[in-house]
Coordinates of C-alpha atoms and ligand atoms in Angstrom, one line a residue:
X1 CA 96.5 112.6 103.1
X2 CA 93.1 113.4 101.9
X3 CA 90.3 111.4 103.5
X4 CA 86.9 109.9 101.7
X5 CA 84.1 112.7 103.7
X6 CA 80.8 112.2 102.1
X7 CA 77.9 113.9 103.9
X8 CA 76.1 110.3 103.5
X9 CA 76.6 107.0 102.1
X10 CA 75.0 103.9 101.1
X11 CA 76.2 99.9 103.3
X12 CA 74.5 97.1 102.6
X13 CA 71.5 98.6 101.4
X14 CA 71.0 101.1 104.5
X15 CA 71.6 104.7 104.3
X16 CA 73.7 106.9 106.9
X17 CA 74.1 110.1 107.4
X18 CA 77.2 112.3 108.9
X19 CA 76.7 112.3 112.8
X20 CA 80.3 113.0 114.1
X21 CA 82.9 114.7 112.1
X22 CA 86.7 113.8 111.3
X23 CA 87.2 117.6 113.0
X24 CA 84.9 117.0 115.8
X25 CA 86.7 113.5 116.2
X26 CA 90.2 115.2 116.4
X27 CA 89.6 117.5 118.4
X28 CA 88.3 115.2 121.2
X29 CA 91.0 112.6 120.7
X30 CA 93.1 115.5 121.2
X31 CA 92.0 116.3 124.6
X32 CA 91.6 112.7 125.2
X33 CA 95.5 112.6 124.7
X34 CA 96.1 115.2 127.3
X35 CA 93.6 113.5 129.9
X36 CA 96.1 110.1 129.4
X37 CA 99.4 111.9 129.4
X38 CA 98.6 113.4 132.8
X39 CA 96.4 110.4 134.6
X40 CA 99.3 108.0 133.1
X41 CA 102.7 109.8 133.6
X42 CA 105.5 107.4 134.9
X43 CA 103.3 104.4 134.5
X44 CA 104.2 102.7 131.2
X45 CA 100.3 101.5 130.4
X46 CA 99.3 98.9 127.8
X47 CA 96.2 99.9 125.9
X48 CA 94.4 96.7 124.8
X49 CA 91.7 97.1 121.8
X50 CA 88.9 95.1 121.7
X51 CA 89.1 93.9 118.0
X52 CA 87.8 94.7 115.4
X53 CA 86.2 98.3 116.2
X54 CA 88.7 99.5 118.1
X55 CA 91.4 99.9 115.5
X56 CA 91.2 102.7 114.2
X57 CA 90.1 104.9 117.3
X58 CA 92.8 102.6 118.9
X59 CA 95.6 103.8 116.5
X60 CA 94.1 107.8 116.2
X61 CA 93.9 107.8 120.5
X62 CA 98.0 106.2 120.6
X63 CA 99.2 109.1 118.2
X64 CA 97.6 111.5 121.0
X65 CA 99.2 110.6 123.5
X66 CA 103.0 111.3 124.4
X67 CA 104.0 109.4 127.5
X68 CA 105.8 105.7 127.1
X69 CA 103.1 103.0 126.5
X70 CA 102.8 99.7 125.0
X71 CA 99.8 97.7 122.9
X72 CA 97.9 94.9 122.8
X73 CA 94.1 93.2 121.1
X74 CA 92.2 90.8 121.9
X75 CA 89.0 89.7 119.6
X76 CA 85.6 89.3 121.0
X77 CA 82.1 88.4 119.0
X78 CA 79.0 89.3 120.3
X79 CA 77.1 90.6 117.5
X80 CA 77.4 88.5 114.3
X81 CA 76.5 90.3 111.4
X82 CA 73.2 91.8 112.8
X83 CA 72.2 95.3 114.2
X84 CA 71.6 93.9 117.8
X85 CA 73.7 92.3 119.9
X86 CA 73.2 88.5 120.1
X87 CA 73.4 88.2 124.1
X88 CA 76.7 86.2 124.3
X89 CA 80.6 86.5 123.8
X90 CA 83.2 84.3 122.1
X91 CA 86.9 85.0 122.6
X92 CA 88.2 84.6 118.9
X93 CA 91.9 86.5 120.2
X94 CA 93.7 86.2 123.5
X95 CA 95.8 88.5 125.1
X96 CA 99.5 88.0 124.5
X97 CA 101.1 90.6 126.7
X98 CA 101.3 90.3 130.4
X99 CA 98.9 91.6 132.3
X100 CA 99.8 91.1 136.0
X101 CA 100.7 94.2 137.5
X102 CA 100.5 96.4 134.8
X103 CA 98.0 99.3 134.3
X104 CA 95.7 98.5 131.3
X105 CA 93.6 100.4 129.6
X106 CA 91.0 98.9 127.9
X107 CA 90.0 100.3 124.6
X108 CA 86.3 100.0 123.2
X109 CA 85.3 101.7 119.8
X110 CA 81.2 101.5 121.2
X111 CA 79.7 100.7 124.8
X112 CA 76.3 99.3 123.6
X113 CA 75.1 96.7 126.1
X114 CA 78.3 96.9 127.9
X115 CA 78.5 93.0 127.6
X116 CA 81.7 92.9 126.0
X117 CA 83.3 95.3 128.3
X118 CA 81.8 93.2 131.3
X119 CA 83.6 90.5 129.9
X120 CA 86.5 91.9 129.3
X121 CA 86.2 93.6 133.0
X122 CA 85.9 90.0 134.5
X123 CA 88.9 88.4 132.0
X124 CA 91.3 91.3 133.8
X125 CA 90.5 90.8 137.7
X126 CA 91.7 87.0 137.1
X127 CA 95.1 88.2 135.4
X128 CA 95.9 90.7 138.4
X129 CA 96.5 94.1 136.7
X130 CA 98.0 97.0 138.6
X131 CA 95.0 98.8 137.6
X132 CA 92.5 98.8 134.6
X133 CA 90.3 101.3 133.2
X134 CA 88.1 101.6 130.6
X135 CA 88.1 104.0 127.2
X136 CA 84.8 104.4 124.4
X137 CA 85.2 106.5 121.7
X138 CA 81.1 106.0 121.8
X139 CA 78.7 104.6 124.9
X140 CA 74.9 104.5 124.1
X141 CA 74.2 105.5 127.5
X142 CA 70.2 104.5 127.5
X143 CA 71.7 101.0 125.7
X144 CA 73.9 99.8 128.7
X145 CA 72.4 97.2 131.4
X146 CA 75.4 95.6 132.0
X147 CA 77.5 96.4 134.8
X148 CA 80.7 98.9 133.8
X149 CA 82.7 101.9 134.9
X150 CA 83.7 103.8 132.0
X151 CA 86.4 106.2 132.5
X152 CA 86.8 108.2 129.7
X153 CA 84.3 108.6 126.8
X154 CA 85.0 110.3 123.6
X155 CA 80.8 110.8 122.7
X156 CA 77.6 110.2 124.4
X157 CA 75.3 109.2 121.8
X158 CA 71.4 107.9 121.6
X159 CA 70.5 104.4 120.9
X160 CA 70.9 104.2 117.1
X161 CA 72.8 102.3 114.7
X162 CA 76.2 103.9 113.7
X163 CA 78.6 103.4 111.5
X164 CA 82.3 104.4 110.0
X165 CA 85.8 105.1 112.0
X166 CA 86.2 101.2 112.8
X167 CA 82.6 100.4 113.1
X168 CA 81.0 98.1 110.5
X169 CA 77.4 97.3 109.3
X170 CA 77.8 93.6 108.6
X171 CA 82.0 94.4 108.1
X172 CA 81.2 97.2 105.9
X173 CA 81.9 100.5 106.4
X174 CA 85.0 100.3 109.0
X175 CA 87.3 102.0 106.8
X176 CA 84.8 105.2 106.5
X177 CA 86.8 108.5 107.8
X178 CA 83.8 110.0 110.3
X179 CA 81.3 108.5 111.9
X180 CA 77.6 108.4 110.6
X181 CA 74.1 107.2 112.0
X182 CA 71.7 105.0 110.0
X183 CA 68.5 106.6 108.6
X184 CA 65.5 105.6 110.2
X185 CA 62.4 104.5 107.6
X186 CA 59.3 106.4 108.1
Ligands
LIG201 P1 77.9 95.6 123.7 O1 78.6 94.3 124.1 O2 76.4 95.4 123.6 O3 78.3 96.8 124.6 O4 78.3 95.9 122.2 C1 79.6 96.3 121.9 C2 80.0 95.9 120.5 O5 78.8 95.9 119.6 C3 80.8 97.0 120.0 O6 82.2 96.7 120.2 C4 80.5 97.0 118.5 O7 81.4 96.1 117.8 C5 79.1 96.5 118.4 N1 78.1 97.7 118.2 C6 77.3 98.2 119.1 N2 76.6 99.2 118.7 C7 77.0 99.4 117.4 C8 76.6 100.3 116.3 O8 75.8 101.2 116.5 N3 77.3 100.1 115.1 C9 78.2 99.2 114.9 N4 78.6 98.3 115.9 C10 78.0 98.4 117.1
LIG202 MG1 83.6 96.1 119.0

């Protein structure tokens, strides 16, 4: 397969430039993969993606790991089709799967805020998991003031705008193969 790898592009009138390469991406899903094989060995998880972002670090992370596990999505909304989050979320997907005594992981393409994953951290203590821990392919470390334990993160990354590998820029750009950072005006 041969994948789309410009070293910038244009969305919506903003341009990006590389910030995180497909190689650089492999190679830490790849050890990502090994971290899950070994903390999850006998336990059957069920990785649930927050939709949309998480879909395709979602589907790259499954491919990495080798052990049994199952999947699930559920769709949140926080943002709207702005660069900064809009303070509250709507639940446009439920889970489907069970939940109660499983081990979930939940699967994040971006800790911002960490609202959503606050949220989603609440939704699972009332469904009575076996255990649940939290996966970013990103966290914007400085960004976060809500309350989360994150327990494995693919890249710590300033507080800009990003975009490609499942993340959009008012839905545009999700389908770019790396990930890229918006170019500030000066
Ligand atoms: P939080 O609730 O503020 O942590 O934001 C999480 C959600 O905001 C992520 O799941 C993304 O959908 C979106 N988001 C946050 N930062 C970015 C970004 O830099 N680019 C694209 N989407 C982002
Ligand atoms: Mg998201």
């Amino acid at each position: 397969m041969s994948y789309y790898l410009p070293e910038s592009v244009e969305c919506n009138g903003e341009i990006f430039k590389i910030f995180i390469t497909k190689e650089q991406i492999d190679a830490r899903l790849s050890l990502l993969g090994e971290e899950l094989d070994r903390d999850y060995e006998g336990k059957n998880p069920i990785f649930i993606g927050v939709l949309n972002g998480s879909f395709i670090f979602l589907a790259d992370l499954m491919r990495n790991v080798s052990i049994p596990c199952e999947v699930d999505f559920m769709k949140l909304s926080s943002y709207g089709d702005e660069k900064v989050s809009s303070g509250n979320v709507t639940e446009l997907k439920h889970i489907d799967a069970k939940i109660k005594d499983r081990h979930i992981i939940l699967v994040e393409d971006i800790i911002d805020t960490g609202l959503s994953m606050n949220y989603m951290l609440k939704k699972m203590d009332e469904l009575e998991p076996a255990s649940v821990k939290v996966v970013t392919l990103l966290h914007k470390k400085e960004a976060t003031r809500h309350d989360v334990t994150i327990d494995y993160v693919g890249f710590e990354i300033p507080t800009k705008f990003v975009l490609g590998y499942g993340l959009d820029y008012a839905q545009e750009g999700r389908n770019l193969a790396q990930i890229y950072v918006i170019e500030e005006h000066t």
